[in-house]
PDB file of C-alpha atoms and ligand atoms in Angstrom:
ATOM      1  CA  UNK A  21       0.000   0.000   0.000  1.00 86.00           C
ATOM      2  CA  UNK A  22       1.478   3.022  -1.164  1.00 92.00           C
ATOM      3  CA  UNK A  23       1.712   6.582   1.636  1.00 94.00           C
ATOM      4  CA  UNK A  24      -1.605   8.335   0.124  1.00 97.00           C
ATOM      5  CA  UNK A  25      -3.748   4.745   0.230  1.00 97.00           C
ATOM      6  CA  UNK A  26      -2.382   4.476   3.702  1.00 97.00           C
ATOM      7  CA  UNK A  27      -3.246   8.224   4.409  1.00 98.00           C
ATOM      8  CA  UNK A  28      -7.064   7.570   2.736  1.00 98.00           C
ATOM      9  CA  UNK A  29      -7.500   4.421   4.049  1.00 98.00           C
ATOM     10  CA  UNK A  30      -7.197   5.065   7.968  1.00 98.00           C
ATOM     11  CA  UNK A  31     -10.650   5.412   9.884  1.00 98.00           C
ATOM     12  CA  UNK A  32     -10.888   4.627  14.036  1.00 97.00           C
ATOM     13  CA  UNK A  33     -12.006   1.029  14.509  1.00 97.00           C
ATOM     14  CA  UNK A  34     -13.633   0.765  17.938  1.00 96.00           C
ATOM     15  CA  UNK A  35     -15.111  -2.862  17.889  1.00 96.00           C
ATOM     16  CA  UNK A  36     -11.671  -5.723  17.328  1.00 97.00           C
ATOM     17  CA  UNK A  37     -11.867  -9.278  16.267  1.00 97.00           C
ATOM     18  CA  UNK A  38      -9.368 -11.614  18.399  1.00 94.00           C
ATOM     19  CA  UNK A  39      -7.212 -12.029  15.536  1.00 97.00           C
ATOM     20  CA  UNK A  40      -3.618 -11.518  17.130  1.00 97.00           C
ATOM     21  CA  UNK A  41      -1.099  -9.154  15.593  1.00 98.00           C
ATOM     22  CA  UNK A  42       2.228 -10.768  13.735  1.00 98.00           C
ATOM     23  CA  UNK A  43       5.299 -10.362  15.410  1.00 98.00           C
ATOM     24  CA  UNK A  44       6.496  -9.262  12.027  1.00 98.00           C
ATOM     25  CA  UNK A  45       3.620  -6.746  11.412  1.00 98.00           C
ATOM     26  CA  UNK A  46       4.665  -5.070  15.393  1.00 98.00           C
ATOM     27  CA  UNK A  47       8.214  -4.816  14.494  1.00 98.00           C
ATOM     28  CA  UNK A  48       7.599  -3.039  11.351  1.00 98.00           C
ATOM     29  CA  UNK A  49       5.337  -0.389  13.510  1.00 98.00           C
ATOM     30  CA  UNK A  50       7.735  -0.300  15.848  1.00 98.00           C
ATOM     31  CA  UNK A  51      10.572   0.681  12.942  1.00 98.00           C
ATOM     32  CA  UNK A  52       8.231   3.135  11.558  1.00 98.00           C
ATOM     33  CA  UNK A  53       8.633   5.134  14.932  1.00 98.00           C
ATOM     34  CA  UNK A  54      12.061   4.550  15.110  1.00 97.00           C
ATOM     35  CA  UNK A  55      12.032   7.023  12.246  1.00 98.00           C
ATOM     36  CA  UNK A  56      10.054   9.876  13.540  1.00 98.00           C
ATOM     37  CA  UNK A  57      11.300  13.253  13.284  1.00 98.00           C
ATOM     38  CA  UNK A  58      11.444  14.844  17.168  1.00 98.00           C
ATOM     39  CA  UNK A  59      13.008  17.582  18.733  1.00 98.00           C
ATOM     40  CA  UNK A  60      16.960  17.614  18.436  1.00 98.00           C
ATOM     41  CA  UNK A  61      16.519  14.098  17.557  1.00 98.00           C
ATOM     42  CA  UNK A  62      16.123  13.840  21.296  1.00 98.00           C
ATOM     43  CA  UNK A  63      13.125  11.317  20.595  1.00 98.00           C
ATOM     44  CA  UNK A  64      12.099  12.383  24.274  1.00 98.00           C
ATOM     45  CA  UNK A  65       8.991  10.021  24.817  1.00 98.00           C
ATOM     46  CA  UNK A  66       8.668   5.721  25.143  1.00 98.00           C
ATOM     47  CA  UNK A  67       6.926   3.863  23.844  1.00 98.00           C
ATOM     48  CA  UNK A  68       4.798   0.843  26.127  1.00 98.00           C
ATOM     49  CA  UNK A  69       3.267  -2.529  24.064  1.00 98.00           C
ATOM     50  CA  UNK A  70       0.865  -4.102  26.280  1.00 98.00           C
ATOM     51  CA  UNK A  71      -1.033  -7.686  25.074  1.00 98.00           C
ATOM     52  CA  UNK A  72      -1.930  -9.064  28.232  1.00 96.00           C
ATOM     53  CA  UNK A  73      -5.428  -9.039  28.918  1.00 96.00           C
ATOM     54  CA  UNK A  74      -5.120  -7.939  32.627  1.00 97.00           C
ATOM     55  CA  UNK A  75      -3.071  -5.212  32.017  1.00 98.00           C
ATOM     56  CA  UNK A  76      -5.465  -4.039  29.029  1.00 97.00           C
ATOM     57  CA  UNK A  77      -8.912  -4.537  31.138  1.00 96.00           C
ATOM     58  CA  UNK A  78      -7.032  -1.913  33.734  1.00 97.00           C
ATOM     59  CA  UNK A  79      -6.064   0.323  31.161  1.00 97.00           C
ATOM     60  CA  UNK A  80      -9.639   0.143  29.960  1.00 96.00           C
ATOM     61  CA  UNK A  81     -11.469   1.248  33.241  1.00 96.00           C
ATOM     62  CA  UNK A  82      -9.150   4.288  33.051  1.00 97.00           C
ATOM     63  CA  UNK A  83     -10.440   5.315  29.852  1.00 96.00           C
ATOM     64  CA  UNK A  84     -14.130   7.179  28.815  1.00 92.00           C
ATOM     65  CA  UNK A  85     -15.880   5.201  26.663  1.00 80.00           C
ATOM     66  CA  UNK A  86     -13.243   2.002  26.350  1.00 72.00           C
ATOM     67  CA  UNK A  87     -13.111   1.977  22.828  1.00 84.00           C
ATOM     68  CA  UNK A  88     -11.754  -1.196  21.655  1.00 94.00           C
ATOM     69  CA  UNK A  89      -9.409  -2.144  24.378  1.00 95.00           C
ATOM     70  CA  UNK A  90     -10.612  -5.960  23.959  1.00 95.00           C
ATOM     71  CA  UNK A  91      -8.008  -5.680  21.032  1.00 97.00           C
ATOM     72  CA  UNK A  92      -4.737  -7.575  21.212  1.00 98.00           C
ATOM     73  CA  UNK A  93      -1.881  -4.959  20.980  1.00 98.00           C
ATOM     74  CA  UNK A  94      -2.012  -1.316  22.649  1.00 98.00           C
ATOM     75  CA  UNK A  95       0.857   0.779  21.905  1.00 98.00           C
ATOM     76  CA  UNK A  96       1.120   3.526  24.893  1.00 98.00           C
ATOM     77  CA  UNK A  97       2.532   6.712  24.380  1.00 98.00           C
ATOM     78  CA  UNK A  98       4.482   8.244  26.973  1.00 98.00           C
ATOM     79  CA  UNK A  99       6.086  11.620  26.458  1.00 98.00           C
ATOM     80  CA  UNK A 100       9.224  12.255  28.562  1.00 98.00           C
ATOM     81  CA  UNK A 101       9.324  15.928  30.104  1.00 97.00           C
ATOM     82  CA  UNK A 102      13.105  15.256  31.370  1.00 97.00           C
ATOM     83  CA  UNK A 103      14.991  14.656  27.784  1.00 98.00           C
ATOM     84  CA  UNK A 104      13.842  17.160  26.001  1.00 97.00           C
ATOM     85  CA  UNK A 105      13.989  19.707  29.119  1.00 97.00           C
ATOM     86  CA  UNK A 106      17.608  18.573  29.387  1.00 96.00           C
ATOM     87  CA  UNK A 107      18.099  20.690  26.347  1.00 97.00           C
ATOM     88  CA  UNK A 108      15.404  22.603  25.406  1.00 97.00           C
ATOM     89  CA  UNK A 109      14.386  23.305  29.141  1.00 97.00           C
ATOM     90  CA  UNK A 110      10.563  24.718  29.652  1.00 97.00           C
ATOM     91  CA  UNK A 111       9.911  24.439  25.595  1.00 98.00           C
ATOM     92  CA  UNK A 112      11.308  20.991  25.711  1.00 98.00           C
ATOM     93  CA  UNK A 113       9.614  20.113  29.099  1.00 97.00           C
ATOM     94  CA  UNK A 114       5.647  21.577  28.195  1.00 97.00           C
ATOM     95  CA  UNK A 115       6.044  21.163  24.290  1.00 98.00           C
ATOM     96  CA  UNK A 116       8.830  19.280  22.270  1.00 98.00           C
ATOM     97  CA  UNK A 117       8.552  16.149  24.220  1.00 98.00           C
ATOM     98  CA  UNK A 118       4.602  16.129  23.429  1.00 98.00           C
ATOM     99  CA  UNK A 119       5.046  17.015  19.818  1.00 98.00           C
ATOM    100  CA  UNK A 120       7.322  14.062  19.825  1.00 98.00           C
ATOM    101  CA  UNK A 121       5.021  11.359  21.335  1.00 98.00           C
ATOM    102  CA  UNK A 122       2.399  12.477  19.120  1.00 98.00           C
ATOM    103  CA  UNK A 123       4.310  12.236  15.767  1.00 98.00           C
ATOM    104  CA  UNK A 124       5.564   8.938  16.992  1.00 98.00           C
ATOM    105  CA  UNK A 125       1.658   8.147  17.450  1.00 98.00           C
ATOM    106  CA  UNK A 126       0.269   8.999  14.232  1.00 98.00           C
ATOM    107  CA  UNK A 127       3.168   7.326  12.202  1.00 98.00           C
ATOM    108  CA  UNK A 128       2.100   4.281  14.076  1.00 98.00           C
ATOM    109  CA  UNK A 129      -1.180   4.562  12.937  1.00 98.00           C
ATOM    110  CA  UNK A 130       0.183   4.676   9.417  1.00 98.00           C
ATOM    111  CA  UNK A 131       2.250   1.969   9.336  1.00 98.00           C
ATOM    112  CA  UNK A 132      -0.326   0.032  10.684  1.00 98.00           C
ATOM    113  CA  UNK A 133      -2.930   0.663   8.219  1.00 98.00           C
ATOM    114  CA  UNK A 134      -0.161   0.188   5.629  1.00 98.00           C
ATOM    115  CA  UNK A 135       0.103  -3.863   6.936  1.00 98.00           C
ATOM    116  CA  UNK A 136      -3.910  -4.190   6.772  1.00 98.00           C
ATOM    117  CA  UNK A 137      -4.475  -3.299  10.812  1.00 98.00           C
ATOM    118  CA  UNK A 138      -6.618  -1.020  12.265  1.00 98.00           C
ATOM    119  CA  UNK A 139      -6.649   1.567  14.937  1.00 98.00           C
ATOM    120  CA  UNK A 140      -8.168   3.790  17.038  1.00 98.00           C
ATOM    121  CA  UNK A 141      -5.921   6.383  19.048  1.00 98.00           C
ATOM    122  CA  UNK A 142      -7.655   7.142  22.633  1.00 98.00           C
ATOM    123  CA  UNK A 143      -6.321  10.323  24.265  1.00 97.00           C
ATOM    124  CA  UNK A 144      -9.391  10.487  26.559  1.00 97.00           C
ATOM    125  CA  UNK A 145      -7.935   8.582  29.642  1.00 97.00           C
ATOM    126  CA  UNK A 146      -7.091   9.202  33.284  1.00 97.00           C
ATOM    127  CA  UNK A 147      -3.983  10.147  33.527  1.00 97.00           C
ATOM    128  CA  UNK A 148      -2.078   9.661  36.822  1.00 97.00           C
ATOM    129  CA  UNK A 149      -3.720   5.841  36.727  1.00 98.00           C
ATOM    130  CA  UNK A 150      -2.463   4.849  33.360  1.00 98.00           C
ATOM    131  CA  UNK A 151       1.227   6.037  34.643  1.00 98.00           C
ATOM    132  CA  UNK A 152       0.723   3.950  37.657  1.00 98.00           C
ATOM    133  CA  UNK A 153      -0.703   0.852  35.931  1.00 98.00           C
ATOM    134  CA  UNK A 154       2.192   0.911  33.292  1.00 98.00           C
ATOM    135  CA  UNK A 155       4.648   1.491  36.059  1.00 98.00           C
ATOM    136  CA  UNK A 156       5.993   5.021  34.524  1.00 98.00           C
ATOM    137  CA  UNK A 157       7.839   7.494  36.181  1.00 97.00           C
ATOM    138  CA  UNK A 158       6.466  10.465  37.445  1.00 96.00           C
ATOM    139  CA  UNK A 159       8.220  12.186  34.211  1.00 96.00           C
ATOM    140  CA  UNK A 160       6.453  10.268  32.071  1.00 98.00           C
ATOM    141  CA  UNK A 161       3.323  11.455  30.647  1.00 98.00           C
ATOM    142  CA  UNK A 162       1.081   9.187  28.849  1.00 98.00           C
ATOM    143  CA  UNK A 163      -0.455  11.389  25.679  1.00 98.00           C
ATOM    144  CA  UNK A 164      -1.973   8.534  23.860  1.00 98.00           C
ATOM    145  CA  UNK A 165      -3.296   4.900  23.732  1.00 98.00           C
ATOM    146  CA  UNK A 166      -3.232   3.159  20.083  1.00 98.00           C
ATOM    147  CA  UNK A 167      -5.525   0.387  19.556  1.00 98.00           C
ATOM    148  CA  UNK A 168      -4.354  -2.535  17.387  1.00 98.00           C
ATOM    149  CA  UNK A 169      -5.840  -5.287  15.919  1.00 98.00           C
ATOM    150  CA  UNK A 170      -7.741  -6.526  13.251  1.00 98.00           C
ATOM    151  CA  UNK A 171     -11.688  -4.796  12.899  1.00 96.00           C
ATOM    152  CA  UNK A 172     -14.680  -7.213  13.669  1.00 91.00           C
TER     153      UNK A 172
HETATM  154  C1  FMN B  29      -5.925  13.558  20.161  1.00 93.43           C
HETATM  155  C2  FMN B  29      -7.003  12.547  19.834  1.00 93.43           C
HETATM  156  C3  FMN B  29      -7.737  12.007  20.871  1.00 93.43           C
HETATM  157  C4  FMN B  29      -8.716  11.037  20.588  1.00 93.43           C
HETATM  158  N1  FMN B  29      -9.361  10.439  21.625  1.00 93.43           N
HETATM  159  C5  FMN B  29     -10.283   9.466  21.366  1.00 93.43           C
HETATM  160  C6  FMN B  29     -10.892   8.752  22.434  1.00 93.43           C
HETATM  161  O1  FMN B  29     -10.594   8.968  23.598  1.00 93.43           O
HETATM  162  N2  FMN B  29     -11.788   7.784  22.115  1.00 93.43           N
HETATM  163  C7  FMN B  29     -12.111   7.488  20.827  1.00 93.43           C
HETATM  164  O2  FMN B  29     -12.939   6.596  20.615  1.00 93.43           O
HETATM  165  N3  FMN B  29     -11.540   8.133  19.792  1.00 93.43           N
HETATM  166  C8  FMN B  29     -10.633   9.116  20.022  1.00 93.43           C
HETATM  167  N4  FMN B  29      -9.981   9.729  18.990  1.00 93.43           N
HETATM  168  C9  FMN B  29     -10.318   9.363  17.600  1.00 93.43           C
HETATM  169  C10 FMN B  29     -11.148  10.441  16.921  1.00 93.43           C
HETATM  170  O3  FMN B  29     -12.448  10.439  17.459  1.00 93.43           O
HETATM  171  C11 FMN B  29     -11.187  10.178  15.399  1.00 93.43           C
HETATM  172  O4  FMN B  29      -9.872  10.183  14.889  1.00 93.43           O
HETATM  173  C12 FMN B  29     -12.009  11.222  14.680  1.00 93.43           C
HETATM  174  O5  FMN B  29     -13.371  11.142  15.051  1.00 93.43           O
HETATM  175  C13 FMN B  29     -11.910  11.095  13.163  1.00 93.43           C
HETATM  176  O6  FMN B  29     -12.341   9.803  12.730  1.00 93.43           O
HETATM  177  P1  FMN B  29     -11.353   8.837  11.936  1.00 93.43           P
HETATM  178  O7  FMN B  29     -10.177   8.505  12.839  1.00 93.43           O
HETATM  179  O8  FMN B  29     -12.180   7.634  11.595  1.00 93.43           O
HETATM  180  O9  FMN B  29     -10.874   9.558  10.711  1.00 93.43           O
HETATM  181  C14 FMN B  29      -9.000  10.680  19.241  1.00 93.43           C
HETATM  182  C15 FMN B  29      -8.230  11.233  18.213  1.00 93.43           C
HETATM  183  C16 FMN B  29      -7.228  12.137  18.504  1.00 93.43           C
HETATM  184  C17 FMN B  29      -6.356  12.658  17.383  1.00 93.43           C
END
């Protein structure tokens, strides 16, 4: 599938099939944000992959309206206020290392949609919890939860 199929092609899918996700098909997502553009190449965010179900089911009852979480793959977006603050201090800290997550996020959504997946990106989430269920750091900020899977 060529960029502009991928680009015209990519809708939310909130209902998933329990089709699992390849190994191969993950690690090409996971290349495709290797190759984000971000802030002085500082790449100031992380990235979480969570498959199992308890983990998901928690993340779930932290979001509003749990689209899709029954899903196999969610791809967590964390931005990281401390890199890019080392450099680019308040800019880097309340801007930069946002940008960067969410760049990182969308090009995952691509990719995905380029290998035949489908997604749904959930930003409407409680905050603090998510950071505590994944285990993060208090300079971690989760900015975005990508569904993956295959559409029912
Ligand atoms: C920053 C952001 C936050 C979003 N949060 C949610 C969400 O919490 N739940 C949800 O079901 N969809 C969410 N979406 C998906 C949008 O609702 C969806 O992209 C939009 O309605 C356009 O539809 P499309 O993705 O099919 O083109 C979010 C999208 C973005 C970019």
């Amino acid at each position: 599938m060529d960029f502009f199929e991928a680009v015209e092609k990519r809708h939310s899918v909130r209902n998933y099939s329990d089709k699992e996700v390849g190994e191969e098909k993950l690690q090409k997502i996971l290349a495709a944000i290797e190759r984000t553009p971000s802030a002085g190449g500082l790449r100031s965010f992380h990235v979480e992959v969570v498959k199992d179900k308890e983990t998901k089911d928690k993340l779930s009852e932290q979001t509003f309206g749990r689209a899709g979480f029954e899903a196999p793959v969610l791809l967590i977006f964390l931005a990281d206020l401390e890199i890019s603050a080392s450099k680019y201090e308040e800019r880097g800290r309340e801007l930069y290392c946002v940008q960067d997550a969410t760049i990182a996020a969308a090009y995952s959504q691509l990719a995905a949609t380029a290998l035949g997946l489908s997604t749904v990106w959930v930003g409407a989430f409680h905050e603090k919890e998510v950071r505590e269920i994944l285990g993060a750091k208090e300079n971690e900020k989760p900015v975005a939860i990508i569904v993956l899977g295959y559409g029912k």
